[in-house]
Tab-separated table of N, CA and C in Angstrom:
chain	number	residue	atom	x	y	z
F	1	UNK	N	-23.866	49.954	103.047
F	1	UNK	CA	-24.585	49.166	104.006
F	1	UNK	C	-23.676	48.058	104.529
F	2	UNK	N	-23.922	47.625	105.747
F	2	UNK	CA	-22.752	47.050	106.530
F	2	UNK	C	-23.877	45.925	107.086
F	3	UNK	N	-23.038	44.110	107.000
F	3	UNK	CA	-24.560	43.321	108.095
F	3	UNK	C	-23.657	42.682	108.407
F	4	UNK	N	-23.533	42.605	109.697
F	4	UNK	CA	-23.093	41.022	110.315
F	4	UNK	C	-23.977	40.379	111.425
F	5	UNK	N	-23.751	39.346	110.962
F	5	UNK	CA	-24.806	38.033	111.401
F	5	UNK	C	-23.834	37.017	112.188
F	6	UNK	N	-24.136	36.757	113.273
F	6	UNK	CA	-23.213	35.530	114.006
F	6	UNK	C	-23.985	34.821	114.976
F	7	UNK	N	-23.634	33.326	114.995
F	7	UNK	CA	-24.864	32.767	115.344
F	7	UNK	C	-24.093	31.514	116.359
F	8	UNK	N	-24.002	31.593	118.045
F	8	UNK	CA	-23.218	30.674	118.407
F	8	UNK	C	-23.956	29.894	119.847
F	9	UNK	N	-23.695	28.494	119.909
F	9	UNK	CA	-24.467	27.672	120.828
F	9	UNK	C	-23.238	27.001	121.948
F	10	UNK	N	-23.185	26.755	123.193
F	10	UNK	CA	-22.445	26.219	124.369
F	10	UNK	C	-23.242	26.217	125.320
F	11	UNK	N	-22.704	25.223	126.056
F	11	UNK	CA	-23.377	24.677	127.718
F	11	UNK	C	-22.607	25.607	128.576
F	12	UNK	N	-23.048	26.616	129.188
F	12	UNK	CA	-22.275	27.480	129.977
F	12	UNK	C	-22.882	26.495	131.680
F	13	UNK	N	-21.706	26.211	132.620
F	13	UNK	CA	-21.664	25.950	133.657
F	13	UNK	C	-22.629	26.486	134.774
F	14	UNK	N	-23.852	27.296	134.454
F	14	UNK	CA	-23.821	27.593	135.384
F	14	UNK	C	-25.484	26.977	135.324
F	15	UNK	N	-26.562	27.651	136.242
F	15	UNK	CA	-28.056	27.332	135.757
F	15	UNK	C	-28.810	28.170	135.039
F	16	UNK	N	-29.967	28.267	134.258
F	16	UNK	CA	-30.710	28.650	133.173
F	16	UNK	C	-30.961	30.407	133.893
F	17	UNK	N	-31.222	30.281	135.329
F	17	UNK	CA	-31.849	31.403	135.895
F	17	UNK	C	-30.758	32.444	136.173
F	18	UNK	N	-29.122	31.937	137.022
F	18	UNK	CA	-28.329	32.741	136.816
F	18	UNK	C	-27.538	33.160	135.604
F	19	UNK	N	-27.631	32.332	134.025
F	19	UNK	CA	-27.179	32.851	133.009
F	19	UNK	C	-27.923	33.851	132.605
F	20	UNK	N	-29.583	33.594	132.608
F	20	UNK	CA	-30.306	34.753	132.099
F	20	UNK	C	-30.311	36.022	133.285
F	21	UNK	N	-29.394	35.834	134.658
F	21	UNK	CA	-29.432	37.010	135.482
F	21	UNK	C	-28.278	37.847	134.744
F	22	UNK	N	-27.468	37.198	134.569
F	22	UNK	CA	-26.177	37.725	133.692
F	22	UNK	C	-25.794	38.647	132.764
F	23	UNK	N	-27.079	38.076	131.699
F	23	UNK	CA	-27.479	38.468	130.588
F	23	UNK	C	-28.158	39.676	130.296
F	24	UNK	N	-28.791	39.458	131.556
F	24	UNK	CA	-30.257	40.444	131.969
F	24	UNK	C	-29.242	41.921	132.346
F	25	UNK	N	-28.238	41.950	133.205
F	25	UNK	CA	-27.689	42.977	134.108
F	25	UNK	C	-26.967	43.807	133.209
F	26	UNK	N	-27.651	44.189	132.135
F	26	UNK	CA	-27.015	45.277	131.263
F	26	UNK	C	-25.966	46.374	131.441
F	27	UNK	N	-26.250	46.829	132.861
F	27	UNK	CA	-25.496	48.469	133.653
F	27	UNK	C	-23.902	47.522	133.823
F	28	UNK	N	-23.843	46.526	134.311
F	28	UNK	CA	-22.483	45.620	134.109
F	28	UNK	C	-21.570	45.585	133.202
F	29	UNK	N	-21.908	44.993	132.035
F	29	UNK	CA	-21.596	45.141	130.653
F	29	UNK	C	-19.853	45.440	130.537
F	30	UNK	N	-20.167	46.954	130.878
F	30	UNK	CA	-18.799	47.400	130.702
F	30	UNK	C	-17.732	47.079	131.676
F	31	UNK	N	-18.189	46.480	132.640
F	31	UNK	CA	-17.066	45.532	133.739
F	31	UNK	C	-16.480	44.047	133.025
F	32	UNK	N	-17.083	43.539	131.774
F	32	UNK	CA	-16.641	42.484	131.291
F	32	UNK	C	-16.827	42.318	129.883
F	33	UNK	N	-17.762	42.991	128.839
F	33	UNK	CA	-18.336	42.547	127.985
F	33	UNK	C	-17.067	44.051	126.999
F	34	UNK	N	-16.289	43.023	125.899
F	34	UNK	CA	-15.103	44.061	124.785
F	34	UNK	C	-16.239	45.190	124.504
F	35	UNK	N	-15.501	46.492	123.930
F	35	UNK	CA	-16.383	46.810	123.419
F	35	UNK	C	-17.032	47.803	123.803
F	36	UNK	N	-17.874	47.482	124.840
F	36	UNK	CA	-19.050	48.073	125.684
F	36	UNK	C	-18.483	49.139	126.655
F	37	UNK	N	-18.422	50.194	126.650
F	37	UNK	CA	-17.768	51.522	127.435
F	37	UNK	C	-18.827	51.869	128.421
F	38	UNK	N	-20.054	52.079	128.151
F	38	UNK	CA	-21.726	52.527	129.028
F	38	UNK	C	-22.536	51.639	128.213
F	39	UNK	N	-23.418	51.264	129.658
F	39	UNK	CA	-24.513	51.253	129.663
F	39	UNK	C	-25.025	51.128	130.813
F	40	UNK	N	-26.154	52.176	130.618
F	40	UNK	CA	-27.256	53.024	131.785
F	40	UNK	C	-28.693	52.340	130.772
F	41	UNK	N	-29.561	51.929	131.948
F	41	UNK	CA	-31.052	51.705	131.915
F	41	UNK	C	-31.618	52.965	131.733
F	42	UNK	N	-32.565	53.644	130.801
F	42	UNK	CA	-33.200	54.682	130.928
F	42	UNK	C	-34.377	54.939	131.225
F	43	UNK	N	-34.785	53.782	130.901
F	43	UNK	CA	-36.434	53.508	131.324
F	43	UNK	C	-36.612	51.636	131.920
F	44	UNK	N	-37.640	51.313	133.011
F	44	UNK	CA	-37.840	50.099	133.168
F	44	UNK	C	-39.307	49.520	132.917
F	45	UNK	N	-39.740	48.287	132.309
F	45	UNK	CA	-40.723	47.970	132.979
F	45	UNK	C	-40.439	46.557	133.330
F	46	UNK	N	-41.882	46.087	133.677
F	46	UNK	CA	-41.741	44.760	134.418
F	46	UNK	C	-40.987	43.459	133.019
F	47	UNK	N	-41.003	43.422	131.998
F	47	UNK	CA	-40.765	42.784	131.167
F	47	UNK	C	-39.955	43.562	130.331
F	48	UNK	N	-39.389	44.432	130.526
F	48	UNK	CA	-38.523	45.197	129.217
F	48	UNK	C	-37.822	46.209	130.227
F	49	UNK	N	-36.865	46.548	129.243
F	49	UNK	CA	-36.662	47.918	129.306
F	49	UNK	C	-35.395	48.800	128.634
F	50	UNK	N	-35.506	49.808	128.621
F	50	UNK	CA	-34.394	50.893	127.324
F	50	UNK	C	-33.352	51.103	128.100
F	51	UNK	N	-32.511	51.481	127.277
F	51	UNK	CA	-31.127	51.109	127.495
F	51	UNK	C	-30.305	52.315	126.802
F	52	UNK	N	-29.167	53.136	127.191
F	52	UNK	CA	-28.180	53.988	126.457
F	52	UNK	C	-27.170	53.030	126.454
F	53	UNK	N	-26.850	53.231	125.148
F	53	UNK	CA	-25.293	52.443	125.092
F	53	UNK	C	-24.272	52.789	124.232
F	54	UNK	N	-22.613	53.081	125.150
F	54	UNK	CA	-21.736	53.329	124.232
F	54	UNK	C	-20.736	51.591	123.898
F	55	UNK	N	-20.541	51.714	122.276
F	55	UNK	CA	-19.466	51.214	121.935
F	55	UNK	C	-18.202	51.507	121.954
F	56	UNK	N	-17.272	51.200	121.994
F	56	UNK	CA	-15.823	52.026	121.694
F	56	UNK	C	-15.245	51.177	121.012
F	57	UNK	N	-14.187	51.438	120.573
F	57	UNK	CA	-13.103	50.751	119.855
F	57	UNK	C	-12.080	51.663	119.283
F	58	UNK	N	-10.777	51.892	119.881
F	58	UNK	CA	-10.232	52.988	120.236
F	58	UNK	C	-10.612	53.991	120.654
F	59	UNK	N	-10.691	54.901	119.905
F	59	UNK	CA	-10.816	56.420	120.220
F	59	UNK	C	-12.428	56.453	120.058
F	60	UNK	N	-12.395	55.735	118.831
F	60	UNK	CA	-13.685	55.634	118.386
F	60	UNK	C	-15.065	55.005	118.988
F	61	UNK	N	-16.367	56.074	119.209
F	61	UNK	CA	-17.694	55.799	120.055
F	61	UNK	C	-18.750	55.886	119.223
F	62	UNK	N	-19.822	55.447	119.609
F	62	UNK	CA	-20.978	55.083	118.828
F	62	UNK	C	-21.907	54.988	120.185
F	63	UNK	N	-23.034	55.763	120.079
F	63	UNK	CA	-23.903	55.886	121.191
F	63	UNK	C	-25.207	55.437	120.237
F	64	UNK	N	-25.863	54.358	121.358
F	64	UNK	CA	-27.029	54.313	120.671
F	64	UNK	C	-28.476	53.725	122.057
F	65	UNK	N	-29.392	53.219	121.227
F	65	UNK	CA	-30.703	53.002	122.388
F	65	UNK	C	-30.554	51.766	122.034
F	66	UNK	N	-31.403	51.327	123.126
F	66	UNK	CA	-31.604	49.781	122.689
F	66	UNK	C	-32.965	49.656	123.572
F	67	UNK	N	-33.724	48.303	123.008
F	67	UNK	CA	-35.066	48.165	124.074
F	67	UNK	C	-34.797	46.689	124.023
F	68	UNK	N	-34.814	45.880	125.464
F	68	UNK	CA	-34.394	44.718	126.035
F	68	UNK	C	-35.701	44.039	126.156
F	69	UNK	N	-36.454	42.862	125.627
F	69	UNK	CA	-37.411	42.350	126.413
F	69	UNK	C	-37.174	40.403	127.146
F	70	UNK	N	-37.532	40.621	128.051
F	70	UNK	CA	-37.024	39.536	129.063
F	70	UNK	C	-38.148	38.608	129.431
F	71	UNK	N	-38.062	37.319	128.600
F	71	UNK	CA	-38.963	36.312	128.572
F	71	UNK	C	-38.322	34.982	129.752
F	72	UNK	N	-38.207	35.642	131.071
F	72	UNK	CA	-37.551	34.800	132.513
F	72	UNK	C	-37.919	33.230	132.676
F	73	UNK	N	-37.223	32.555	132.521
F	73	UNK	CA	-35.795	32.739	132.268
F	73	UNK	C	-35.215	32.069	130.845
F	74	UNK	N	-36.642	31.508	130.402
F	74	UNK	CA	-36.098	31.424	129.023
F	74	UNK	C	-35.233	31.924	127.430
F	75	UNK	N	-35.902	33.245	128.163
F	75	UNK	CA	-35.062	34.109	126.530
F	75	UNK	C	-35.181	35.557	126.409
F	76	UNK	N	-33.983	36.394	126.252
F	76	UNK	CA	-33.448	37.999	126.085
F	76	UNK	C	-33.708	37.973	124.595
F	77	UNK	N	-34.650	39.490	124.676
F	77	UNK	CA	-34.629	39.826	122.712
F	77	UNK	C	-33.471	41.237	122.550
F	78	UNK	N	-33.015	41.590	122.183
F	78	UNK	CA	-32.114	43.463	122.114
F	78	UNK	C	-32.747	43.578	120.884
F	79	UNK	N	-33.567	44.845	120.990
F	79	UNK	CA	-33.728	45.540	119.549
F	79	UNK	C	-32.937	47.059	119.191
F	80	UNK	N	-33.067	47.507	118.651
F	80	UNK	CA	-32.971	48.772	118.569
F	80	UNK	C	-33.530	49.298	117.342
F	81	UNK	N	-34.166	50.818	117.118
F	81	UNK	CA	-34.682	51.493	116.513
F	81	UNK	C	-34.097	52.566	116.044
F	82	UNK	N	-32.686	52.753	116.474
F	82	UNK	CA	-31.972	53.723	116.544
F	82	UNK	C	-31.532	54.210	114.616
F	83	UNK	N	-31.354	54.990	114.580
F	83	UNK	CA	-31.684	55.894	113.176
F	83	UNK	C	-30.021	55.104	112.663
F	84	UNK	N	-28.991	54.799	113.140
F	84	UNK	CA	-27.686	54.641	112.591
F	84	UNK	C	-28.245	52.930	112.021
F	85	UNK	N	-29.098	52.380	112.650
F	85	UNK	CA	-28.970	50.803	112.210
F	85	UNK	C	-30.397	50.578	111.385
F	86	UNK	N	-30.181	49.647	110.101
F	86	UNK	CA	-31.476	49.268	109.453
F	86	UNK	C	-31.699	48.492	109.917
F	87	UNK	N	-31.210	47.670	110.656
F	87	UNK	CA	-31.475	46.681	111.482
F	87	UNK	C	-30.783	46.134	112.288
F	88	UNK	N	-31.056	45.821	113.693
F	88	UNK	CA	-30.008	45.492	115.264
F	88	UNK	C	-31.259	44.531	116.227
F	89	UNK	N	-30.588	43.160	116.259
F	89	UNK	CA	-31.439	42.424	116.965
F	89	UNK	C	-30.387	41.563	117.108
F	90	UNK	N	-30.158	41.381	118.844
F	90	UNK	CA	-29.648	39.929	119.489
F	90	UNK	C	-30.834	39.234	120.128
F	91	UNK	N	-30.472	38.223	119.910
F	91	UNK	CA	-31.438	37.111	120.712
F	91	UNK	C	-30.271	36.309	121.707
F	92	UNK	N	-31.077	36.156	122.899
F	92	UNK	CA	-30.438	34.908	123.852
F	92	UNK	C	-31.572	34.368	124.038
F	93	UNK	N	-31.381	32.687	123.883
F	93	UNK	CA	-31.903	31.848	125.045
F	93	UNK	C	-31.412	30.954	125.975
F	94	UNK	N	-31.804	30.068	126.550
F	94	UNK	CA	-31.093	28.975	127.774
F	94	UNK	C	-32.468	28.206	128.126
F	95	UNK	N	-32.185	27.086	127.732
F	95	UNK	CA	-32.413	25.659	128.189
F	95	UNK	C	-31.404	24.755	129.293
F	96	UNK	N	-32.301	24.552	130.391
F	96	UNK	CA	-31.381	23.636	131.481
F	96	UNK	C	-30.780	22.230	130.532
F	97	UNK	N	-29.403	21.949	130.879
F	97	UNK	CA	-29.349	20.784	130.457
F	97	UNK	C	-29.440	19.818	131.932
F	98	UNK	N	-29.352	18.009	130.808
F	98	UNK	CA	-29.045	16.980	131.879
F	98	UNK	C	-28.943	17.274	133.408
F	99	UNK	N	-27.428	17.955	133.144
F	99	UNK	CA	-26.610	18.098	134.212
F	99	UNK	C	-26.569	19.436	134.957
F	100	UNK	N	-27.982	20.346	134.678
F	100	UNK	CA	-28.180	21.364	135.686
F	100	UNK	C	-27.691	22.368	134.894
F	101	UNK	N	-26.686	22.394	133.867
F	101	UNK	CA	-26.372	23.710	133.319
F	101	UNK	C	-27.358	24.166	132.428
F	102	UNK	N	-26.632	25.234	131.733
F	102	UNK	CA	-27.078	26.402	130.432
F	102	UNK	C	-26.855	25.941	129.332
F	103	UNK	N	-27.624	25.672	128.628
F	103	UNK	CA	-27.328	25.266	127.101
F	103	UNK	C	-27.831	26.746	126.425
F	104	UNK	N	-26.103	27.753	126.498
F	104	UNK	CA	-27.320	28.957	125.714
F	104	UNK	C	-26.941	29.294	124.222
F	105	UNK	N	-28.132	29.886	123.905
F	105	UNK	CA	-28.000	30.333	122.234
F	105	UNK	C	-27.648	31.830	122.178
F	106	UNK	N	-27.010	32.178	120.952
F	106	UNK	CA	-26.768	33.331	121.046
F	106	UNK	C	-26.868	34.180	119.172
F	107	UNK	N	-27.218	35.026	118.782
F	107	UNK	CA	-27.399	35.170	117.528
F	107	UNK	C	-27.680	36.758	117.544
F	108	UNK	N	-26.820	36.923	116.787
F	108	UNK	CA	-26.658	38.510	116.348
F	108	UNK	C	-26.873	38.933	115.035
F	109	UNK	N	-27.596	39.917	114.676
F	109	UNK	CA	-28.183	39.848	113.203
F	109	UNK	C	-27.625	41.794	113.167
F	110	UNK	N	-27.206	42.334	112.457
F	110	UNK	CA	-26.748	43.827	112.378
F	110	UNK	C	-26.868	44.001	110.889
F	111	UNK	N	-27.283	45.589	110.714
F	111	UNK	CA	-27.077	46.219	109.411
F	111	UNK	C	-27.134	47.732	109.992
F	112	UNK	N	-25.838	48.179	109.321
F	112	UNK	CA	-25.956	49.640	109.867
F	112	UNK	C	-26.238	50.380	108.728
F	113	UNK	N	-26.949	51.635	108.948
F	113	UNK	CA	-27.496	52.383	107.869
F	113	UNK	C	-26.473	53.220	107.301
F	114	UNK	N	-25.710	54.080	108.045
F	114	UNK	CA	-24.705	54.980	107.369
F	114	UNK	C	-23.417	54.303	106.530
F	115	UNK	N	-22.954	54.896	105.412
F	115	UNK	CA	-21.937	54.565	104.558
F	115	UNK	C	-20.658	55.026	106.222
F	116	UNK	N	-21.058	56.713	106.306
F	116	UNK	CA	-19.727	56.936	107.298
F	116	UNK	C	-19.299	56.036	108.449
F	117	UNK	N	-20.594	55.217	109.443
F	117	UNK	CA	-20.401	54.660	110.273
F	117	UNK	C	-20.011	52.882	109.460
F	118	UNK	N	-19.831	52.691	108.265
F	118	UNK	CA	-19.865	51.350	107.717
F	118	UNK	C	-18.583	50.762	108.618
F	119	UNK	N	-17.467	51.118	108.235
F	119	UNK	CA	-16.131	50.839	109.169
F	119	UNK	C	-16.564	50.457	110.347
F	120	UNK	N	-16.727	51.381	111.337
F	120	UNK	CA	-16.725	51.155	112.545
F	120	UNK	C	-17.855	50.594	112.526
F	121	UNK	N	-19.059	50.547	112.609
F	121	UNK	CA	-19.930	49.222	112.349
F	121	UNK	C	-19.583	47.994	112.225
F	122	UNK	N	-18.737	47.530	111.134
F	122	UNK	CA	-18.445	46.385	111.256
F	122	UNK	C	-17.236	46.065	112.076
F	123	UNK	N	-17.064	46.755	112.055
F	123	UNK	CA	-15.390	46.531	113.140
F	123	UNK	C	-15.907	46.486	114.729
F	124	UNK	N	-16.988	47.114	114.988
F	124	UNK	CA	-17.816	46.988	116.382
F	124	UNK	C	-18.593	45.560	116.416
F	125	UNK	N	-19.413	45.499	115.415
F	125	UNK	CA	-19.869	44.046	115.425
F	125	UNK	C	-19.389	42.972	115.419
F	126	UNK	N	-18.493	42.993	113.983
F	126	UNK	CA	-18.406	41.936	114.006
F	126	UNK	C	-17.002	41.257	115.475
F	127	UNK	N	-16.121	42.100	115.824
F	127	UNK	CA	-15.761	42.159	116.968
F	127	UNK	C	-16.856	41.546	118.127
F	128	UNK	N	-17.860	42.307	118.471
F	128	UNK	CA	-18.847	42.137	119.563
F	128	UNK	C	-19.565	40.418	119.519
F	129	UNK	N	-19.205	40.417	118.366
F	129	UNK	CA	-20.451	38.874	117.847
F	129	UNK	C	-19.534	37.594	118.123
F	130	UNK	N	-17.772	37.297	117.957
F	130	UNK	CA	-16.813	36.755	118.136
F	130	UNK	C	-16.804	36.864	119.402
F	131	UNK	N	-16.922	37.634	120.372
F	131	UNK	CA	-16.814	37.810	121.863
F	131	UNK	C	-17.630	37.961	122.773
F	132	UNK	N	-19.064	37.597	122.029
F	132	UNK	CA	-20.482	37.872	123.447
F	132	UNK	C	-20.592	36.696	124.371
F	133	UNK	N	-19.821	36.078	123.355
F	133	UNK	CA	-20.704	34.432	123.968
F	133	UNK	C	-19.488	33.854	125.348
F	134	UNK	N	-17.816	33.909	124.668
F	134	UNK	CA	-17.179	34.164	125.458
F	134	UNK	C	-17.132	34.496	126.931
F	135	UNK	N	-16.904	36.339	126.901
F	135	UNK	CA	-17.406	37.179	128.152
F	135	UNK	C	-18.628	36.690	128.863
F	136	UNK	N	-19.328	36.322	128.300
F	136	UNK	CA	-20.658	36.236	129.471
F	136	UNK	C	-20.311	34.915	130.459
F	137	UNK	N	-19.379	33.739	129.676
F	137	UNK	CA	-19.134	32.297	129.894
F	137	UNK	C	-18.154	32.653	130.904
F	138	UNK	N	-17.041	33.507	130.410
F	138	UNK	CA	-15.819	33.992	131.821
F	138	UNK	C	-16.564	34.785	132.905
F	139	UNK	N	-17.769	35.224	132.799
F	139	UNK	CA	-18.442	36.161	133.909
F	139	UNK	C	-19.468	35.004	135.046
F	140	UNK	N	-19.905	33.909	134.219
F	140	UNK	CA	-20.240	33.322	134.765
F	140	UNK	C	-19.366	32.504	135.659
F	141	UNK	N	-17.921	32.534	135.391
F	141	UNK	CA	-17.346	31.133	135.896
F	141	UNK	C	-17.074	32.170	137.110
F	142	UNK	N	-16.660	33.251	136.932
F	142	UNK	CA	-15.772	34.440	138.075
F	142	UNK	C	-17.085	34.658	139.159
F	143	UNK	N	-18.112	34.658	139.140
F	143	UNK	CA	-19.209	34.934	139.952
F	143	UNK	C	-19.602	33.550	140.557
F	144	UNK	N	-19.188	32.020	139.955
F	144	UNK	CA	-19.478	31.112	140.587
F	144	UNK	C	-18.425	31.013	141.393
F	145	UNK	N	-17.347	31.276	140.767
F	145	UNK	CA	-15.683	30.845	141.854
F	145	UNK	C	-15.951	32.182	143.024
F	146	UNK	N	-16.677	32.976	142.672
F	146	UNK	CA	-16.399	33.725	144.035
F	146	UNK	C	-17.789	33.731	145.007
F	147	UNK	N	-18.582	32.894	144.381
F	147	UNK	CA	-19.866	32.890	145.453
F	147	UNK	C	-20.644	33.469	145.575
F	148	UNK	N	-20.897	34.221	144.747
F	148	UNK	CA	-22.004	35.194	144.139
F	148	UNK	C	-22.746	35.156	142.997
């Protein structure tokens, strides 16, 4: 059994509504976020919705589901149910600060079920958990410097 847990807080530059647009735009992912090779929406609703997603890390892939629910613009839940993890839950939130920005939270909780996937499990996570908070902060600054 494999768990990593990472738990990280910063004022990202931008406002509460475009960090959680950011956050929200899952099919992106793999334009900025380590790691992340696919992800396709498979199903939508008005407050949620499922998700295919590959990891990589070298050669090495890991496909799994995920179900997103979106509490606008306060707070992103990621679950997954997927048979490889005993347990997979990120949380985001964002509070405006003072000065108009993102004060966001970020917390990753993982346990993967297979002995075979233990390696790459943690080598995907705990990788992914060191670098979520990052990527989303450089995605925000590149979409404000270019006006979009």
């Amino acid at each position: 059994m494999s768990h990593t847990a990472h738990h990280e807080s910063r004022v990202v530059a931008v406002s509460v509504e475009r960090m959680f647009d950011i956050v929200a735009d899952v099919e992106r992912y793999p334009e900025f976020v380590p790691l992340v090779y696919s992800a396709k929406v498979i199903g939508r609703q008005a407050k949620h919705y499922e998700t295919e997603q590959v990891m990589a890390l070298g050669l090495l892939r890991h496909r799994f589901r995920t179900r997103t629910e979106l509490d606008r613009p306060n707070a992103i839940t990621v679950t997954s149910t997927d048979r490889s993890f005993r347990r997979f839950e990120i949380r985001w939130s964002f509070a405006p600060t003072p000065e108009g920005f993102c004060h966001t939270e970020f917390s990753l909780e993982c346990e993967v079920r297979s002995l075979l996937l233990k390696p790459l499990g943690e080598a995907l996570m705990t990788q992914m958990a060191a670098t979520m908070v990052n990527a989303f902060a450089a995605r925000a600054r590149k979409l404000e410097a270019a006006g979009r």
